Coordinates of C-alpha atoms and ligand atoms in Angstrom, one line a residue:
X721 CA 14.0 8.1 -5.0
X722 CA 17.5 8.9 -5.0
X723 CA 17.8 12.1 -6.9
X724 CA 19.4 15.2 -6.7
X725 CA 16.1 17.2 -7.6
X726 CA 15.3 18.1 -3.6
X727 CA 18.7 19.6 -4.3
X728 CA 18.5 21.4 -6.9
X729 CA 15.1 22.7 -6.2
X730 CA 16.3 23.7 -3.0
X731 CA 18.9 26.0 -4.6
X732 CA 16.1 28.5 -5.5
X733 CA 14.0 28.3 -1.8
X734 CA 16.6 28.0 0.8
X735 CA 19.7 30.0 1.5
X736 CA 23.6 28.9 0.4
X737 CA 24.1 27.6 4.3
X738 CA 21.5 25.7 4.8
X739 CA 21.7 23.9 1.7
X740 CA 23.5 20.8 3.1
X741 CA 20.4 20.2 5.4
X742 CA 18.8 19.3 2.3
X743 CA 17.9 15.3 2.3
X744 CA 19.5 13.5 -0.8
X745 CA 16.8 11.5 -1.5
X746 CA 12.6 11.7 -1.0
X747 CA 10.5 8.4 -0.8
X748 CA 7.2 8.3 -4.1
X749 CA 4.5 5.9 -3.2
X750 CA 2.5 6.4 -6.4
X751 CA 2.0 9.7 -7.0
X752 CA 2.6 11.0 -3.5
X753 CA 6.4 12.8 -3.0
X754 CA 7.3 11.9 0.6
X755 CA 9.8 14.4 2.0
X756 CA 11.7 14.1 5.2
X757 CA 12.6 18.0 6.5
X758 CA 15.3 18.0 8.9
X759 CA 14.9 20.7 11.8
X760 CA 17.1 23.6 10.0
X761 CA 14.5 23.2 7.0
X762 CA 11.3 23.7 8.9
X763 CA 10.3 27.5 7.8
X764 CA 10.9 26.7 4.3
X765 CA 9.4 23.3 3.9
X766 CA 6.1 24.4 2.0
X767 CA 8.4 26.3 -0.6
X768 CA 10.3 23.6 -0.4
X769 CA 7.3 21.0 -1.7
X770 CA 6.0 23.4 -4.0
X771 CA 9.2 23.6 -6.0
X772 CA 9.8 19.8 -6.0
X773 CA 6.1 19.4 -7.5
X774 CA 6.3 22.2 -10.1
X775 CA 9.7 19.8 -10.9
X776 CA 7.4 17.0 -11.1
X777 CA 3.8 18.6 -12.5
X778 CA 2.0 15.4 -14.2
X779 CA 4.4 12.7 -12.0
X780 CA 3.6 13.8 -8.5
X781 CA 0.3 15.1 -6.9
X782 CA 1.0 16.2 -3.6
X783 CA 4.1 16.3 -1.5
X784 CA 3.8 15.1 2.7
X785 CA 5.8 14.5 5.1
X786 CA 6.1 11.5 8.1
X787 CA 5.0 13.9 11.2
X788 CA 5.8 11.3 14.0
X789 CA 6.9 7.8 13.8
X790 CA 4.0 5.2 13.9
X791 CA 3.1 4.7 17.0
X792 CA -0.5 3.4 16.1
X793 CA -0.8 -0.4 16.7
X794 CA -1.3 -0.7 12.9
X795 CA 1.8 1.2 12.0
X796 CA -0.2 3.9 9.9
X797 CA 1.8 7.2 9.8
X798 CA 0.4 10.5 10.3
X799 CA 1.3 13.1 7.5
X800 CA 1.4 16.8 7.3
X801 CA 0.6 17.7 3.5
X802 CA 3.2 20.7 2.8
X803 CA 2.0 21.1 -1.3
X804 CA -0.4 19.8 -3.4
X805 CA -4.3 18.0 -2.8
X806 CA -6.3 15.4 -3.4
X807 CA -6.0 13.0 0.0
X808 CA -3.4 10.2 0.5
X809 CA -4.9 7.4 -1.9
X810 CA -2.6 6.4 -4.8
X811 CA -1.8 3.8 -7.1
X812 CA 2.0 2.8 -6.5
X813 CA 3.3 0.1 -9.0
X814 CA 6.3 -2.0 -8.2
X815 CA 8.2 -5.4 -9.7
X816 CA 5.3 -5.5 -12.2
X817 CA 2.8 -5.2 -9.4
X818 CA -0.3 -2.8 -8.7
X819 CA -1.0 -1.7 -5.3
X820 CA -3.8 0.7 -4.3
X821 CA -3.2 2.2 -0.9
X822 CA -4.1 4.9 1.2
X823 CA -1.5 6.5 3.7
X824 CA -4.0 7.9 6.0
X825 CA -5.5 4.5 6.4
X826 CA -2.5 1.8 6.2
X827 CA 1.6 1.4 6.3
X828 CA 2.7 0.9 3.0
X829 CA 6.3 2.3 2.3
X830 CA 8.2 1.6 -1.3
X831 CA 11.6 1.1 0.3
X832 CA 10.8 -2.6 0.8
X833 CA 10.9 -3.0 -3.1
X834 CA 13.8 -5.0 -3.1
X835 CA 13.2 -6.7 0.1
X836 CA 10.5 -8.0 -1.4
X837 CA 11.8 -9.2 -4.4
X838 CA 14.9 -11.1 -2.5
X839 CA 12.6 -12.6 -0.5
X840 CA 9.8 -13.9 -3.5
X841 CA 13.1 -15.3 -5.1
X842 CA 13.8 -17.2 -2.1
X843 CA 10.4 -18.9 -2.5
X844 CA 10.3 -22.1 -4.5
X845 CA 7.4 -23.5 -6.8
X846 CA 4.6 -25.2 -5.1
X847 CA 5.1 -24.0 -1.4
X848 CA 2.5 -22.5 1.3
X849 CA 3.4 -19.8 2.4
X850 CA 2.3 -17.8 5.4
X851 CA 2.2 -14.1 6.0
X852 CA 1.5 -12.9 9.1
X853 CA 1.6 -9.1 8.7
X854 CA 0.3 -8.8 5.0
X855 CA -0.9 -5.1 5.1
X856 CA -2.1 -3.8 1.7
X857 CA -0.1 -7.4 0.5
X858 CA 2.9 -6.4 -1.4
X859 CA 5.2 -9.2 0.0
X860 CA 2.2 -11.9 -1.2
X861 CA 1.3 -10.1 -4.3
X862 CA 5.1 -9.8 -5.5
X863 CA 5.6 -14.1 -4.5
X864 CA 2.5 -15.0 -6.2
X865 CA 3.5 -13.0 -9.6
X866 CA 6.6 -14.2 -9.3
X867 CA 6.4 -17.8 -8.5
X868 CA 3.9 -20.6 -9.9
X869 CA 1.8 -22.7 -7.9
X870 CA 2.4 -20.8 -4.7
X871 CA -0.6 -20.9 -2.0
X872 CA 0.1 -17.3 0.1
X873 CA -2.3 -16.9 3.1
X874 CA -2.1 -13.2 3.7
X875 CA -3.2 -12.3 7.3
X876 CA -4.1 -8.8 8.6
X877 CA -5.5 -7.2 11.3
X878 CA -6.3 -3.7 10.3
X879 CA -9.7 -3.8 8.5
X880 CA -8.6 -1.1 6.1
X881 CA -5.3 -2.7 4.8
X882 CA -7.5 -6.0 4.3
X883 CA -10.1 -4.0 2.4
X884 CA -7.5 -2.9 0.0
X885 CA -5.4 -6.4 0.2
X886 CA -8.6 -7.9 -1.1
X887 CA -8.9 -5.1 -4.0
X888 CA -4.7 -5.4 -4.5
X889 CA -5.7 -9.2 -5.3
X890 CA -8.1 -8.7 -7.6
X891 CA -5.7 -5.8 -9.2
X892 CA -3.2 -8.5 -10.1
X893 CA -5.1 -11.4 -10.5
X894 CA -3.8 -13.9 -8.6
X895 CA -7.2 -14.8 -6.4
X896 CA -6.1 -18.2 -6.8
X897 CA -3.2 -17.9 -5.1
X898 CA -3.2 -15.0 -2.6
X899 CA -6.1 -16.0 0.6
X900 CA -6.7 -12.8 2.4
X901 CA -7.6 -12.9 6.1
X902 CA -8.6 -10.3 8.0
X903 CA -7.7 -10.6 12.3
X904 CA -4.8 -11.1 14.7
X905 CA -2.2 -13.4 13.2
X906 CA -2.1 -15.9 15.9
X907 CA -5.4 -15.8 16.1
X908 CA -5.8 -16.4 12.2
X909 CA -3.4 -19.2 12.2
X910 CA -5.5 -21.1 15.1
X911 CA -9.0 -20.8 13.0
X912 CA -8.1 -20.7 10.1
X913 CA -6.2 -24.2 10.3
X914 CA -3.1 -23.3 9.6
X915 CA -0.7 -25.0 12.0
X916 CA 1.9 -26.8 10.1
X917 CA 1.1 -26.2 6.6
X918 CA 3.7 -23.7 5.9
X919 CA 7.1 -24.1 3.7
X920 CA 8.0 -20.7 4.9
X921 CA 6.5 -17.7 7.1
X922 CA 7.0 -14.1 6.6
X923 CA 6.9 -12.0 9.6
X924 CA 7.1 -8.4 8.1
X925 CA 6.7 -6.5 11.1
X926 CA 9.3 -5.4 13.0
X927 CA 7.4 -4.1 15.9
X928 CA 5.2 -7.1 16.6
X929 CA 7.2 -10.0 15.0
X930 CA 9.3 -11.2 18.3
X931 CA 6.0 -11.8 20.2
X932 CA 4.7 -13.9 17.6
X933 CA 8.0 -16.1 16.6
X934 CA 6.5 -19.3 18.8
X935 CA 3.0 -18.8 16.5
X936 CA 5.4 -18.7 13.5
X937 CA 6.7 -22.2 14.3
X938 CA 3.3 -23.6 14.6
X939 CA 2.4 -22.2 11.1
X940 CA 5.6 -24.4 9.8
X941 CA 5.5 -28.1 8.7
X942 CA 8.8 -30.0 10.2
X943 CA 10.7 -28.4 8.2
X944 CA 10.5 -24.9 6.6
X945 CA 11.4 -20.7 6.4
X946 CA 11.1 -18.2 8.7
X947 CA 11.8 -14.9 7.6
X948 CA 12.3 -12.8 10.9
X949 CA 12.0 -9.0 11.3
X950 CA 13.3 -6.9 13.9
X951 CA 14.7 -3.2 14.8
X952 CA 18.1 -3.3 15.5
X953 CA 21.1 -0.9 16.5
X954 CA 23.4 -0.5 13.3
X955 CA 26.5 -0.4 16.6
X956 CA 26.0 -3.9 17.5
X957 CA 26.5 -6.0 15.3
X958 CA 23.4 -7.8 13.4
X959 CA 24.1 -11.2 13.6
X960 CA 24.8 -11.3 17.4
X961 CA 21.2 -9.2 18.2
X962 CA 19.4 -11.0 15.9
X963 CA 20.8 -14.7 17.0
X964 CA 20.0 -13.3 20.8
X965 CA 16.3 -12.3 20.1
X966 CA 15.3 -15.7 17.8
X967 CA 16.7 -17.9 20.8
X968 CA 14.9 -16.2 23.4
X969 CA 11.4 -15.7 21.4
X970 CA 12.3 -19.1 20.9
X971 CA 12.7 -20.7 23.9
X972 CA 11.1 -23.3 25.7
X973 CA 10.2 -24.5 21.8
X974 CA 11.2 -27.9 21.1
X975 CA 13.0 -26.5 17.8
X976 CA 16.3 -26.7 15.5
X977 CA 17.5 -23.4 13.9
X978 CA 19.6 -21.8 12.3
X979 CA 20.1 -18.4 10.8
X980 CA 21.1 -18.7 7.2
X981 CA 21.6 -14.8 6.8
X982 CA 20.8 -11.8 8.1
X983 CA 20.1 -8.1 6.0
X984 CA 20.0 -4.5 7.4
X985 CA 17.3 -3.1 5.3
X986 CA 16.9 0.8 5.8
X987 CA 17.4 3.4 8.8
X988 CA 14.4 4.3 10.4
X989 CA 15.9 6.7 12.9
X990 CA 19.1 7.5 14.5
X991 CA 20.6 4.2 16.1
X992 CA 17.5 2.2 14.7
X993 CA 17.4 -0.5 11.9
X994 CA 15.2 -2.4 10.0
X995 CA 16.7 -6.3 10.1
X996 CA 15.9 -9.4 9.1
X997 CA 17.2 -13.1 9.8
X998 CA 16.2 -15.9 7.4
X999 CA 15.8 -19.0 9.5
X1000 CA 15.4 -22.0 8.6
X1001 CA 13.5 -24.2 11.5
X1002 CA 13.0 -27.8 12.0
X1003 CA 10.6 -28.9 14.8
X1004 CA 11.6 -31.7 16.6
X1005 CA 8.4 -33.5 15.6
X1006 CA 10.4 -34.5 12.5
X1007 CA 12.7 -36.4 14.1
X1008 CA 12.0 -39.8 14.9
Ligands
SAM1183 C1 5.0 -2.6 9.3 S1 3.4 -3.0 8.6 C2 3.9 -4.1 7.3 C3 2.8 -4.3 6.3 C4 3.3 -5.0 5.0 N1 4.1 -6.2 5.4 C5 4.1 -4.1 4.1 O1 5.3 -4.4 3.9 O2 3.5 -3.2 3.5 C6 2.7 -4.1 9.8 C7 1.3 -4.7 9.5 O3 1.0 -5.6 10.5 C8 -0.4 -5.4 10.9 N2 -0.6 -6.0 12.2 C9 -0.2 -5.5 13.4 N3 -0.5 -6.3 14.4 C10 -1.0 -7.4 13.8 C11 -1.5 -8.7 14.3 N4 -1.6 -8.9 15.6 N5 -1.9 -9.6 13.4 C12 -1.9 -9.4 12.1 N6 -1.5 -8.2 11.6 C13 -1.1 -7.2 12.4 C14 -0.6 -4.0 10.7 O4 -2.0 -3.7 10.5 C15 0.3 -3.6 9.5 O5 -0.4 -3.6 8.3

Protein backbone atom coordinates (compact mmCIF):
# COMPACT_ATOMS: atom_id res chain seq x y z
CA UNK A 1 0.00 0.00 0.00
CA UNK A 2 1.27 3.19 -0.98
CA UNK A 3 0.10 5.59 1.67
CA UNK A 4 1.29 8.23 3.62
CA UNK A 5 -0.29 6.79 6.94
CA UNK A 6 3.20 5.06 8.22
CA UNK A 7 4.00 8.78 7.91
CA UNK A 8 1.74 10.42 9.50
CA UNK A 9 1.47 7.95 12.25
CA UNK A 10 5.06 8.17 12.64
CA UNK A 11 4.73 11.92 13.42
CA UNK A 12 3.43 11.11 16.91
CA UNK A 13 6.08 7.97 17.86
CA UNK A 14 9.29 8.98 16.44
CA UNK A 15 11.36 12.11 16.66
CA UNK A 16 11.43 15.16 13.82
CA UNK A 17 15.02 13.63 12.58
CA UNK A 18 14.34 10.41 12.15
CA UNK A 19 11.25 10.95 10.34
CA UNK A 20 12.64 10.53 6.79
CA UNK A 21 13.62 6.90 7.81
CA UNK A 22 10.10 6.32 7.69
CA UNK A 23 9.14 3.72 4.66
CA UNK A 24 6.52 5.43 2.24
CA UNK A 25 4.66 2.56 1.78
CA UNK A 26 3.82 -0.94 3.92
CA UNK A 27 2.74 -4.22 2.00
CA UNK A 28 -1.44 -5.73 3.39
CA UNK A 29 -1.88 -9.38 2.66
CA UNK A 30 -5.42 -9.66 3.92
CA UNK A 31 -5.65 -8.32 7.11
CA UNK A 32 -2.04 -8.49 7.99
CA UNK A 33 -0.01 -4.75 7.78
CA UNK A 34 3.50 -5.74 6.68
CA UNK A 35 6.05 -3.16 7.73
CA UNK A 36 9.58 -2.88 6.58
CA UNK A 37 11.70 -0.89 9.61
CA UNK A 38 14.84 0.41 8.45
CA UNK A 39 17.81 0.24 11.08
CA UNK A 40 17.33 4.03 12.49
CA UNK A 41 13.65 2.75 13.30
CA UNK A 42 14.46 -0.26 15.31
CA UNK A 43 13.63 1.06 19.10
CA UNK A 44 10.42 2.42 18.03
CA UNK A 45 9.07 -0.13 15.75
CA UNK A 46 6.40 -1.69 18.25
CA UNK A 47 5.03 2.04 18.71
CA UNK A 48 5.42 2.32 15.46
CA UNK A 49 2.84 -0.84 14.56
CA UNK A 50 0.58 0.04 17.29
CA UNK A 51 -0.18 3.44 15.87
CA UNK A 52 -0.54 2.28 12.25
CA UNK A 53 -3.26 -0.38 13.65
CA UNK A 54 -5.18 1.98 15.93
CA UNK A 55 -5.13 3.96 12.21
CA UNK A 56 -6.52 0.89 10.78
CA UNK A 57 -8.77 -0.81 13.93
CA UNK A 58 -11.47 -3.06 11.96
CA UNK A 59 -9.01 -3.14 8.50
CA UNK A 60 -5.89 -4.56 9.87
CA UNK A 61 -5.30 -7.28 12.59
CA UNK A 62 -1.82 -7.38 13.34
CA UNK A 63 1.24 -5.62 11.97
CA UNK A 64 4.84 -7.92 11.21
CA UNK A 65 7.65 -7.49 9.73
CA UNK A 66 10.07 -9.70 7.11
CA UNK A 67 12.89 -10.68 9.76
CA UNK A 68 15.42 -12.22 7.13
CA UNK A 69 15.03 -12.78 3.53
CA UNK A 70 13.72 -16.36 2.66
CA UNK A 71 16.29 -18.43 2.73
CA UNK A 72 14.03 -21.71 3.27
CA UNK A 73 13.84 -23.82 0.11
CA UNK A 74 10.11 -22.94 -0.05
CA UNK A 75 10.57 -19.28 0.16
CA UNK A 76 8.40 -18.96 3.39
CA UNK A 77 9.51 -15.75 5.38
CA UNK A 78 10.05 -15.59 8.88
CA UNK A 79 8.16 -12.67 10.69
CA UNK A 80 8.56 -10.82 13.88
CA UNK A 81 4.90 -9.71 15.00
CA UNK A 82 5.54 -6.01 16.40
CA UNK A 83 1.44 -5.23 17.19
CA UNK A 84 -1.52 -7.04 17.22
CA UNK A 85 -2.51 -11.22 17.48
CA UNK A 86 -4.19 -13.83 16.09
CA UNK A 87 -1.35 -15.91 13.98
CA UNK A 88 -0.36 -15.18 10.28
CA UNK A 89 -3.63 -16.83 8.42
CA UNK A 90 -5.63 -14.28 6.43
CA UNK A 91 -7.91 -14.04 3.73
CA UNK A 92 -6.25 -11.57 1.02
CA UNK A 93 -8.57 -10.83 -2.06
CA UNK A 94 -7.14 -9.61 -5.27
CA UNK A 95 -8.45 -9.05 -9.18
CA UNK A 96 -11.73 -10.51 -8.00
CA UNK A 97 -9.92 -13.44 -6.47
CA UNK A 98 -9.91 -15.19 -2.87
CA UNK A 99 -6.89 -16.50 -1.44
CA UNK A 100 -6.46 -18.02 1.99
CA UNK A 101 -2.89 -18.14 3.10
CA UNK A 102 -0.82 -18.42 5.91
CA UNK A 103 2.61 -16.52 6.14
CA UNK A 104 4.18 -18.70 8.66
CA UNK A 105 3.52 -21.62 6.38
CA UNK A 106 3.92 -20.37 2.55
CA UNK A 107 5.26 -17.26 0.29
CA UNK A 108 2.54 -15.38 -0.81
CA UNK A 109 3.24 -11.51 -1.28
CA UNK A 110 0.49 -8.96 -2.87
CA UNK A 111 2.98 -7.04 -4.89
CA UNK A 112 2.64 -9.55 -7.72
CA UNK A 113 -1.06 -8.19 -8.29
CA UNK A 114 -0.35 -6.73 -11.40
CA UNK A 115 2.15 -9.21 -12.53
CA UNK A 116 -0.33 -11.38 -12.44
CA UNK A 117 -2.95 -9.81 -14.17
CA UNK A 118 -0.45 -8.78 -17.22
CA UNK A 119 0.40 -12.13 -17.41
CA UNK A 120 -3.52 -13.85 -17.29
CA UNK A 121 -4.13 -11.21 -20.12
CA UNK A 122 -1.35 -12.63 -22.04
CA UNK A 123 -3.19 -16.01 -21.99
CA UNK A 124 -5.56 -16.78 -24.72
CA UNK A 125 -8.87 -18.96 -24.71
CA UNK A 126 -8.46 -22.61 -24.77
CA UNK A 127 -4.67 -23.04 -23.91
CA UNK A 128 -2.75 -25.43 -21.31
CA UNK A 129 -1.04 -23.86 -19.31
CA UNK A 130 1.68 -24.97 -16.99
CA UNK A 131 2.77 -23.64 -13.62
CA UNK A 132 5.65 -24.78 -12.18
CA UNK A 133 5.90 -22.83 -8.91
CA UNK A 134 2.07 -22.37 -8.09
CA UNK A 135 2.27 -21.75 -4.26
CA UNK A 136 -1.07 -20.90 -2.65
CA UNK A 137 -2.07 -20.41 -6.83
CA UNK A 138 -2.61 -16.88 -7.42
CA UNK A 139 -1.06 -16.76 -10.91
CA UNK A 140 -3.60 -19.92 -11.87
CA UNK A 141 -6.44 -18.78 -9.99
CA UNK A 142 -6.29 -15.10 -11.49
CA UNK A 143 -5.88 -16.99 -15.47
CA UNK A 144 -8.62 -19.32 -14.80
CA UNK A 145 -11.15 -16.33 -13.63
CA UNK A 146 -9.96 -14.46 -16.20
CA UNK A 147 -9.87 -16.53 -19.23
CA UNK A 148 -12.49 -19.33 -20.53
CA UNK A 149 -11.59 -22.69 -21.30
CA UNK A 150 -8.16 -22.59 -19.88
CA UNK A 151 -6.62 -26.05 -18.41
CA UNK A 152 -3.93 -24.55 -15.62
CA UNK A 153 -1.82 -27.51 -14.06
CA UNK A 154 -0.66 -25.84 -10.90
CA UNK A 155 2.51 -27.64 -9.45
CA UNK A 156 3.97 -27.31 -5.94
CA UNK A 157 6.20 -28.68 -3.78
CA UNK A 158 5.61 -27.47 -0.32
CA UNK A 159 2.74 -29.58 1.17
CA UNK A 160 1.31 -26.64 2.90
CA UNK A 161 0.96 -24.17 -0.11
CA UNK A 162 -0.78 -27.25 -1.91
CA UNK A 163 -3.10 -27.81 1.01
CA UNK A 164 -4.25 -24.25 0.69
CA UNK A 165 -3.93 -24.23 -3.40
CA UNK A 166 -6.43 -27.08 -3.23
CA UNK A 167 -8.77 -24.94 -0.69
CA UNK A 168 -7.94 -21.42 -2.97
CA UNK A 169 -9.58 -23.69 -5.86
CA UNK A 170 -12.47 -24.60 -4.34
CA UNK A 171 -12.74 -20.74 -2.89
CA UNK A 172 -13.14 -19.56 -6.53
CA UNK A 173 -14.60 -22.27 -8.13
CA UNK A 174 -12.74 -23.02 -10.95
CA UNK A 175 -12.01 -26.96 -10.05
CA UNK A 176 -12.51 -27.49 -13.56
CA UNK A 177 -9.92 -25.61 -14.67
CA UNK A 178 -7.13 -25.29 -12.07
CA UNK A 179 -5.31 -29.24 -11.48
CA UNK A 180 -3.33 -28.95 -8.35
CA UNK A 181 -0.18 -31.11 -7.88
CA UNK A 182 1.64 -31.44 -5.14
CA UNK A 183 5.87 -32.45 -5.69
CA UNK A 184 9.02 -31.14 -7.45
CA UNK A 185 8.14 -29.54 -10.82
CA UNK A 186 10.28 -31.57 -12.95
CA UNK A 187 9.34 -34.29 -11.26
CA UNK A 188 5.53 -33.41 -11.68
CA UNK A 189 5.88 -32.74 -15.35
CA UNK A 190 7.58 -36.38 -15.97
CA UNK A 191 4.55 -38.33 -14.05
CA UNK A 192 2.09 -36.45 -14.44
CA UNK A 193 2.42 -36.59 -18.39
CA UNK A 194 2.89 -33.40 -19.13
CA UNK A 195 5.74 -33.09 -21.73
CA UNK A 196 4.54 -31.12 -24.54
CA UNK A 197 1.10 -30.20 -23.75
CA UNK A 198 1.72 -26.65 -22.81
CA UNK A 199 0.71 -23.28 -24.87
CA UNK A 200 2.66 -21.47 -22.25
CA UNK A 201 4.63 -22.13 -18.81
CA UNK A 202 4.98 -19.98 -15.87
CA UNK A 203 8.05 -20.21 -13.90
CA UNK A 204 7.20 -17.85 -10.95
CA UNK A 205 10.19 -18.35 -8.98
CA UNK A 206 13.05 -16.50 -9.26
CA UNK A 207 15.25 -18.54 -7.07
CA UNK A 208 14.75 -21.94 -8.71
CA UNK A 209 13.47 -21.05 -12.25
CA UNK A 210 17.03 -21.04 -14.16
CA UNK A 211 17.59 -24.74 -13.09
CA UNK A 212 14.42 -25.73 -14.43
CA UNK A 213 14.27 -23.71 -17.91
CA UNK A 214 15.30 -27.18 -20.02
CA UNK A 215 12.05 -28.93 -17.89
CA UNK A 216 10.12 -25.85 -19.01
CA UNK A 217 10.71 -26.59 -22.72
CA UNK A 218 9.65 -30.19 -22.35
CA UNK A 219 6.31 -28.98 -20.78
CA UNK A 220 5.86 -26.85 -24.23
CA UNK A 221 4.23 -28.24 -27.48
CA UNK A 222 6.43 -26.92 -30.66
CA UNK A 223 5.42 -23.97 -30.20
CA UNK A 224 4.40 -21.95 -27.02
CA UNK A 225 5.16 -19.25 -23.85
CA UNK A 226 7.60 -19.21 -21.37
CA UNK A 227 7.38 -16.77 -18.87
CA UNK A 228 10.86 -16.63 -17.15
CA UNK A 229 11.76 -15.28 -13.70
CA UNK A 230 14.89 -14.26 -12.44
CA UNK A 231 16.83 -11.79 -9.75
CA UNK A 232 18.65 -9.30 -11.47
CA UNK A 233 20.93 -6.18 -10.75
CA UNK A 234 18.76 -2.94 -11.66
CA UNK A 235 22.91 -1.61 -12.88
CA UNK A 236 22.98 -3.91 -15.70
CA UNK A 237 20.80 -3.63 -17.82
CA UNK A 238 17.72 -6.29 -18.00
CA UNK A 239 17.61 -7.33 -21.32
CA UNK A 240 21.34 -8.17 -21.62
CA UNK A 241 21.17 -10.43 -18.05
CA UNK A 242 18.21 -11.89 -18.88
CA UNK A 243 19.12 -12.76 -22.81
CA UNK A 244 22.60 -14.20 -21.06
CA UNK A 245 20.93 -16.50 -18.44
CA UNK A 246 17.89 -18.01 -21.01
CA UNK A 247 20.78 -18.95 -23.57
CA UNK A 248 22.82 -20.61 -21.17
CA UNK A 249 19.95 -22.53 -19.07
CA UNK A 250 19.18 -23.13 -22.50
CA UNK A 251 21.95 -24.61 -24.05
CA UNK A 252 22.66 -27.81 -25.50
CA UNK A 253 18.50 -27.62 -26.27
CA UNK A 254 17.73 -28.03 -29.72
CA UNK A 255 15.39 -24.70 -29.46
CA UNK A 256 14.38 -21.35 -31.17
CA UNK A 257 13.76 -18.27 -28.95
CA UNK A 258 13.26 -15.20 -28.56
CA UNK A 259 12.59 -12.73 -25.82
CA UNK A 260 9.52 -10.77 -26.70
CA UNK A 261 9.95 -8.40 -23.46
CA UNK A 262 11.31 -8.20 -20.46
CA UNK A 263 9.69 -6.37 -16.83
CA UNK A 264 11.54 -5.33 -13.67
CA UNK A 265 8.90 -6.14 -11.13
CA UNK A 266 9.84 -4.86 -7.57
CA UNK A 267 13.22 -4.40 -5.42
CA UNK A 268 13.79 -7.02 -3.23
CA UNK A 269 17.03 -5.65 -1.67
CA UNK A 270 19.70 -3.24 -2.50
CA UNK A 271 21.14 -4.11 -6.14
CA UNK A 272 18.57 -6.99 -6.39
CA UNK A 273 15.46 -7.31 -8.75
CA UNK A 274 12.64 -9.29 -9.47
CA UNK A 275 12.60 -9.81 -13.54
CA UNK A 276 10.91 -11.53 -15.99
CA UNK A 277 11.50 -12.42 -19.83
CA UNK A 278 8.46 -13.53 -21.84
CA UNK A 279 9.84 -16.05 -24.37
CA UNK A 280 8.40 -17.36 -26.81
CA UNK A 281 10.05 -20.95 -27.76
CA UNK A 282 9.79 -23.21 -30.66
CA UNK A 283 11.41 -26.69 -30.43
CA UNK A 284 13.02 -27.83 -33.33
CA UNK A 285 10.76 -30.84 -33.41
CA UNK A 286 8.36 -28.57 -35.36
CA UNK A 287 10.35 -28.06 -38.08
CA UNK A 288 10.34 -30.51 -40.71
C1 LIG B 1 8.57 -17.41 -4.78
S1 LIG B 1 7.34 -18.64 -4.39
C2 LIG B 1 6.11 -18.20 -5.59
C3 LIG B 1 4.77 -18.78 -5.34
C4 LIG B 1 3.66 -18.25 -6.25
N1 LIG B 1 4.05 -18.28 -7.64
C5 LIG B 1 3.22 -16.86 -5.85
O1 LIG B 1 3.42 -15.93 -6.62
O2 LIG B 1 2.64 -16.72 -4.76
C6 LIG B 1 8.06 -20.09 -5.06
C7 LIG B 1 7.25 -21.36 -4.86
O3 LIG B 1 7.94 -22.43 -5.50
C8 LIG B 1 7.79 -23.59 -4.70
N2 LIG B 1 8.89 -24.51 -5.08
C9 LIG B 1 10.20 -24.45 -4.72
N3 LIG B 1 10.89 -25.44 -5.31
C10 LIG B 1 10.01 -26.13 -6.06
C11 LIG B 1 10.12 -27.26 -6.92
N4 LIG B 1 11.28 -27.88 -7.10
N5 LIG B 1 9.02 -27.69 -7.55
C12 LIG B 1 7.82 -27.08 -7.38
N6 LIG B 1 7.64 -26.02 -6.56
C13 LIG B 1 8.72 -25.55 -5.91
C14 LIG B 1 7.82 -23.09 -3.28
O4 LIG B 1 7.19 -23.99 -2.41
C15 LIG B 1 7.06 -21.76 -3.40
O5 LIG B 1 5.70 -21.91 -3.14
Amino acid sequence: MKSSALREVAEGVVPKSLISHVPRGFEVVGDIAIVNIPRQLENYRFELAEALLSRFKGRMRIVVRRVSPARDPNRVHSYEVLAGSGGLETIHRESGCTFKVDLSKVFFTSRLQYERIRVARAVRRGEVVVNMFAGVGPFSIVIAKLVQDVKVYSIDINPDAYKLMVENIRLNKVEDKVIPILGDAGEAIDEHGLRGVADRVLMPSPEHAFNYLAKAVEALKPQGFIHYYDVANPKVSLYDHLNLRVREGLRGLEVRWVMRGVRAIRSVAPLKVYACADLEVERATSRP
